CSV table of C-alpha atoms in Angstrom, one decimal:
chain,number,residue,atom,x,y,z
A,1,UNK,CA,-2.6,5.1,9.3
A,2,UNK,CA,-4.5,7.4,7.3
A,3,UNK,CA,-2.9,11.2,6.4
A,4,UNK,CA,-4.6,14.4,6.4
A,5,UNK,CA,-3.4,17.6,5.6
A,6,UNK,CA,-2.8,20.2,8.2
A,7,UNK,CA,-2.7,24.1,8.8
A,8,UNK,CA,-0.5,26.2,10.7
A,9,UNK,CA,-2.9,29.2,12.1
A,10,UNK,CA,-0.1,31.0,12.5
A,11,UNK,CA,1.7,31.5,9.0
A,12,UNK,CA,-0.2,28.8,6.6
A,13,UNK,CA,2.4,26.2,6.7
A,14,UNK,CA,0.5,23.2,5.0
A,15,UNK,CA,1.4,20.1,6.5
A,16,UNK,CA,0.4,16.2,5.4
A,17,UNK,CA,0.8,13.4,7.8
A,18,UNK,CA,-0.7,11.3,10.5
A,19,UNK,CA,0.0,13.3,12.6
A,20,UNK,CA,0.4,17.7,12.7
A,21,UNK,CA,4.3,19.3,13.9
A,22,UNK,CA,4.5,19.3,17.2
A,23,UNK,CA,6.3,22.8,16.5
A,24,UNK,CA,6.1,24.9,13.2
A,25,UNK,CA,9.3,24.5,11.7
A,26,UNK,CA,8.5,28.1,9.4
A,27,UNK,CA,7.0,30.4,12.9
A,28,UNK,CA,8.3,28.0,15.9
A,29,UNK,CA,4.9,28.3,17.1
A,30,UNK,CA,3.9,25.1,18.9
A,31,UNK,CA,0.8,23.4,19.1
A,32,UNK,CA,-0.9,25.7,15.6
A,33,UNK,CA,-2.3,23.1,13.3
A,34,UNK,CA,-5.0,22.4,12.8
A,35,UNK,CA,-6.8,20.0,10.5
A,36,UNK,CA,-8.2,20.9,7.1
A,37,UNK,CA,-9.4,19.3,4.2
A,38,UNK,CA,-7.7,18.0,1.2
A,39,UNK,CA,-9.4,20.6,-1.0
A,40,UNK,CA,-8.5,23.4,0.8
A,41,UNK,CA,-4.8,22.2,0.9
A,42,UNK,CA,-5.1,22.0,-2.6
A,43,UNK,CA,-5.7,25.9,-2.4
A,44,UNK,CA,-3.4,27.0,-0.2
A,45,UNK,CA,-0.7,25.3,-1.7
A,46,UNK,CA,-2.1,26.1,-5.6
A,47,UNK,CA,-2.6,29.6,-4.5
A,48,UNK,CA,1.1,29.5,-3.0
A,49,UNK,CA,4.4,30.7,-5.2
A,50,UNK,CA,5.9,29.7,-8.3
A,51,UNK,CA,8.2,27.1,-7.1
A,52,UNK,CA,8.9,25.6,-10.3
A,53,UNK,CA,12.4,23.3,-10.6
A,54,UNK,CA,14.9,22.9,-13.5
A,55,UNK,CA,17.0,20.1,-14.1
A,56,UNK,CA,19.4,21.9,-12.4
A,57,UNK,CA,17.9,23.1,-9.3
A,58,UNK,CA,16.6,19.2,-8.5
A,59,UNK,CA,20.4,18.4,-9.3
A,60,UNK,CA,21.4,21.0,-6.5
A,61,UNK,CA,18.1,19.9,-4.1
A,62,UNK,CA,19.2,15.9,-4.0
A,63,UNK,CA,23.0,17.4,-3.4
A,64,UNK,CA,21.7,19.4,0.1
A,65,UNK,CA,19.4,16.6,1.0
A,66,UNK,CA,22.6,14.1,0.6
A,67,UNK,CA,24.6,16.3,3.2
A,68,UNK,CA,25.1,14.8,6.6
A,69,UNK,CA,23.6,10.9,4.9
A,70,UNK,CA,25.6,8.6,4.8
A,71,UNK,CA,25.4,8.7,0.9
A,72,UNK,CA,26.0,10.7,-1.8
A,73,UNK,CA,25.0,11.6,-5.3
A,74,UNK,CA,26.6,9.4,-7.8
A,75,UNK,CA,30.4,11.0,-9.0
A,76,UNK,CA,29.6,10.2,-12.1
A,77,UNK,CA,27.8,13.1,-13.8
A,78,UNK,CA,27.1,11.9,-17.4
A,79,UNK,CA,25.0,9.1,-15.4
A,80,UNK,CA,23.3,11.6,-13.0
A,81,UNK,CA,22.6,14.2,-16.2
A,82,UNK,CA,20.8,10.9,-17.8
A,83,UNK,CA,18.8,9.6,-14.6
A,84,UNK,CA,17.3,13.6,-13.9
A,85,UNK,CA,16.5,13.3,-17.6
A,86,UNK,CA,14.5,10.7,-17.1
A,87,UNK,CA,12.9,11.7,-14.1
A,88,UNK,CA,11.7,15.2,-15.7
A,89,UNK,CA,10.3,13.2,-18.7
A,90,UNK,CA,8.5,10.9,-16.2
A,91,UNK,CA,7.2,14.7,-14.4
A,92,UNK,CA,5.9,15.5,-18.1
A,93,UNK,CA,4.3,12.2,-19.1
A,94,UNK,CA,2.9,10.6,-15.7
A,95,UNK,CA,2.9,13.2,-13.2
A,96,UNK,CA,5.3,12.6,-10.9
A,97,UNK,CA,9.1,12.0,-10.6
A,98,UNK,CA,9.8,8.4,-11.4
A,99,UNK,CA,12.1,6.3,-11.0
A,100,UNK,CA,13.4,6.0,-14.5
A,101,UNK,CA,14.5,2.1,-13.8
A,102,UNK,CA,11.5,0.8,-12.5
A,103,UNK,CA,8.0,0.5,-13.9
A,104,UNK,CA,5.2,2.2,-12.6
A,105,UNK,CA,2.4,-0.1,-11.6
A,106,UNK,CA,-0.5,2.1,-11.8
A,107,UNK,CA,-1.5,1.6,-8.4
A,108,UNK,CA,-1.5,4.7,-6.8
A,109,UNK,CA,0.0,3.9,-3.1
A,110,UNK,CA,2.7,1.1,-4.6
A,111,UNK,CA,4.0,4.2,-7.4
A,112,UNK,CA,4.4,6.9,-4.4
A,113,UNK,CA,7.4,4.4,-3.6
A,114,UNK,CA,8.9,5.0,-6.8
A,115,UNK,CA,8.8,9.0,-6.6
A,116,UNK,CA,13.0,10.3,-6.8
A,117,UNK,CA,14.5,10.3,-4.5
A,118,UNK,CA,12.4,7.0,-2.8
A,119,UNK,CA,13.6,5.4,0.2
A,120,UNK,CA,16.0,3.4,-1.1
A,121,UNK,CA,18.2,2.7,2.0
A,122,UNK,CA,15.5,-0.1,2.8
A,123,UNK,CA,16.5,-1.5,-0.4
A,124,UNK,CA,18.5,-5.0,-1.5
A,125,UNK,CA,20.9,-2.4,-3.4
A,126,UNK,CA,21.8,-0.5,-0.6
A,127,UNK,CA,20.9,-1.7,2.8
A,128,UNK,CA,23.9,-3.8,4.0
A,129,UNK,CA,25.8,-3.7,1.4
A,130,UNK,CA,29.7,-2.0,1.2
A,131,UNK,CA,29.2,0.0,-2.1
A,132,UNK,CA,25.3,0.2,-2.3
A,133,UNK,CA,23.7,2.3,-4.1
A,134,UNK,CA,19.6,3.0,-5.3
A,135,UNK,CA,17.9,0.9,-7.7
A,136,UNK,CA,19.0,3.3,-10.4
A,137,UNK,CA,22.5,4.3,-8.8
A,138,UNK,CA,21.4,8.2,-8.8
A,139,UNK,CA,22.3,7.7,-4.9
A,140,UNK,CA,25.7,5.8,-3.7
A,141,UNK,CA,27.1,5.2,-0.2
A,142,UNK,CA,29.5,8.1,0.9
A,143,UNK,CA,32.5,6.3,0.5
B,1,UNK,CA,12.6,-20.1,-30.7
B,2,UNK,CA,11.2,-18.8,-27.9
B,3,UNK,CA,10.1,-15.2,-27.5
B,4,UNK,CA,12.9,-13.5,-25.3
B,5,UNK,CA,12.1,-9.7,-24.5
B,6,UNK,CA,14.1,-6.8,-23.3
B,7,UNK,CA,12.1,-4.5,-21.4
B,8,UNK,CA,14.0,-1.5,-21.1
B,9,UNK,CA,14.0,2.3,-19.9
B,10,UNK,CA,15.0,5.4,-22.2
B,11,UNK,CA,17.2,6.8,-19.8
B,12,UNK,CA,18.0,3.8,-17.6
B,13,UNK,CA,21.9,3.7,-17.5
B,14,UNK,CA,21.4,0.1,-16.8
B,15,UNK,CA,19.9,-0.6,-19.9
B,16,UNK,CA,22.1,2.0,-21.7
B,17,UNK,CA,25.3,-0.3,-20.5
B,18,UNK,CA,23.4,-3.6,-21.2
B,19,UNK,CA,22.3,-2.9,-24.9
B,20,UNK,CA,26.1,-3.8,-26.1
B,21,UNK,CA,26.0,-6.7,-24.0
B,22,UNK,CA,22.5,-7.9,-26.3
B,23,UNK,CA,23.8,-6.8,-29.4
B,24,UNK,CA,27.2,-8.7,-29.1
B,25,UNK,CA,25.1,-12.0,-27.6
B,26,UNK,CA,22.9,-11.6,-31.0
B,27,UNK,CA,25.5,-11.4,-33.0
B,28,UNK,CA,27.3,-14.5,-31.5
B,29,UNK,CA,24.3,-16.8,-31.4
B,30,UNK,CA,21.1,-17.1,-32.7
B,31,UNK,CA,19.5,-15.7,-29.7
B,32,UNK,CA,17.2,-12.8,-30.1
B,33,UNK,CA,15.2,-10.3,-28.2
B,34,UNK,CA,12.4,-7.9,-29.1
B,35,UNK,CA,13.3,-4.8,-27.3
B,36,UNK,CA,10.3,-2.5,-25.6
B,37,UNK,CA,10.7,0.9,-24.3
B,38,UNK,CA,8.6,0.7,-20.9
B,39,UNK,CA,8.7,4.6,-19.8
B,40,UNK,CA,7.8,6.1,-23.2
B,41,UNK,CA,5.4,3.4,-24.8
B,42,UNK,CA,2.4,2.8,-23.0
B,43,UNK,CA,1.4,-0.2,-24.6
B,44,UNK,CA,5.4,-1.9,-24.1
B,45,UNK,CA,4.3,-0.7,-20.1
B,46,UNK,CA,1.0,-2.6,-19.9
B,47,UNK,CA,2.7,-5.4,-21.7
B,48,UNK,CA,5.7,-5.4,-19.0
B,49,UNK,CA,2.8,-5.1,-16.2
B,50,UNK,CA,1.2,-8.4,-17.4
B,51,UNK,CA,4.3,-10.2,-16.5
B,52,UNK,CA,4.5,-9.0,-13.3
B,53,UNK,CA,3.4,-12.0,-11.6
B,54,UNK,CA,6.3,-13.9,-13.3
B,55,UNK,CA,9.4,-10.4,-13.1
B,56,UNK,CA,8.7,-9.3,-9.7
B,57,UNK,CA,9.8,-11.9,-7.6
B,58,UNK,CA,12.9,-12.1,-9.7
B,59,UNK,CA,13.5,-8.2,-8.9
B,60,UNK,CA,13.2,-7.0,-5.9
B,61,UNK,CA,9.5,-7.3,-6.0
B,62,UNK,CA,9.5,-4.2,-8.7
B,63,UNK,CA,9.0,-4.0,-11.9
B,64,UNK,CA,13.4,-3.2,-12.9
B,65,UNK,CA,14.6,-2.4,-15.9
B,66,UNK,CA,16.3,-4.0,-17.6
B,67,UNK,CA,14.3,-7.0,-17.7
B,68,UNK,CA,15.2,-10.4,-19.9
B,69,UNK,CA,11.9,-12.4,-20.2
B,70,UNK,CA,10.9,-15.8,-21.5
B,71,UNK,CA,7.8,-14.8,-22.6
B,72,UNK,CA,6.6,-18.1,-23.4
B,73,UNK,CA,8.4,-19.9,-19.9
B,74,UNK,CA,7.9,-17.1,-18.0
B,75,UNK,CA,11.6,-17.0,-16.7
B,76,UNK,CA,12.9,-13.6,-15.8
B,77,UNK,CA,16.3,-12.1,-14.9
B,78,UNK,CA,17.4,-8.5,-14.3
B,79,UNK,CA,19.5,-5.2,-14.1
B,80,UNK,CA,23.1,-5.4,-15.0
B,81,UNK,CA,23.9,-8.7,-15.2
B,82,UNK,CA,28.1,-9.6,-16.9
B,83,UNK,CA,28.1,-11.0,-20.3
B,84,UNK,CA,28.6,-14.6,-19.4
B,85,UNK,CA,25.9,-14.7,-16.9
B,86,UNK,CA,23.4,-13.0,-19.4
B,87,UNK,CA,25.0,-15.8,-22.4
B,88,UNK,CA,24.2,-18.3,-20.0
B,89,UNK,CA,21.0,-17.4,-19.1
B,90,UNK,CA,20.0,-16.4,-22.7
B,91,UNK,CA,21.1,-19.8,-24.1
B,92,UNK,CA,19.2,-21.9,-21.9
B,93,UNK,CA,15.5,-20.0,-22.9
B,94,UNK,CA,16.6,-21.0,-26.6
């Protein structure tokens, strides 16, 4: 299944997927995308504000996104501090947030699964098991 | 002696926890490993890629740090492994 990028009419929500929202989740307007191409995402969302993230603000993003999951960002900070670290450096050298404790391969579809935070609850660290946690233990199961 | 290697991420707390582990093993036997940054040393990465064939199905499919290697037997282990386990595994390669 192939993904396009998508337009609200409405209020310029950019969308990529298969498939275009049903509803806008920014206006609530239903049935207003329509499909554009991949350059002209590019300029609506290069055109868009600064959204740049510290550290700090990524620490505070992965906390929201753990609420109401069934896991949790790891208690221990020094370790979280260290992984982020090595995300950001990844941002700076390679372009994208990686997984500090696996290798990129250089094949772009296999090292989209190793952007932070990846799906790890399909993983052998976490799925089924009592205390899992990611590959890189930035994520653990809410205890 | 074989050629053991320790592939291993900057700020993989993994790796962090596991570098005691190797230093204590080298001191208590003659077992050594080269150790290669992956993450910030792009020729350690392409020479952690060539393995792949021989790491991946020994971790998770992916290409985990830490990795152990047997360069020349091509026998892999990795993450956090306890002392005795990584002992064992390090003596046989030797």
């Amino acid at each position: 299944m192939k993904k396009r990028y998508w337009r609200c009419y409405v209020c310029n929500d950019i969308h990529y997927g298969v498939a275009p929202p049903e509803l806008c989740p920014t206006c609530k307007v239903l049935h207003a995308y329509v499909e554009i191409s991949a350059e002209e995402a590019r300029k609506f969302l290069g055109g868009g504000p600064d959204t740049a993230l510290s550290k700090e603000d990524f620490r505070v993003a992965l906390e929201r996104f753990t609420v109401g999951n069934e896991f949790e960002l790891n208690p221990d900070a020094g370790k979280v501090d260290l992984l982020l670290t090595g995300v950001f450096e990844n941002e700076n050298n390679h372009g994208f947030k990686y997984c500090p404790c696996r290798l990129r391969t250089k094949n772009w579809e296999e090292d989209l699964k190793l952007v932070c935070p990846c799906n790890f609850p399909i993983h052998e660290t976490y799925k089924n098991v009592k205390d899992g946690e990611c590959w890189c233990g930035l994520f653990v199961r809410r205890k | 002696m074989a050629r053991l290697i320790m592939f291993h991420g900057r700020e993989c707390p993994h790796c962090k926890k596991m570098m005691p582990l190797i230093e204590k093993l080298e001191q208590e036997t003659p077992v050594r490993f080269e150790k290669l940054e992956v993450w910030h040393d792009e020729k350690n990465a392409d020479l952690m890629r060539s393995f792949r064939e021989a790491i991946a199905p020994k971790c998770g499919n992916q290409l985990r740090v830490p990795t152990f290697l047997n360069a020349d037997t091509k026998d892999a282990a990795c993450g956090e492994v306890d002392y005795d386990k990584l002992k064992d595994w390090a003596l046989k390669q030797v």
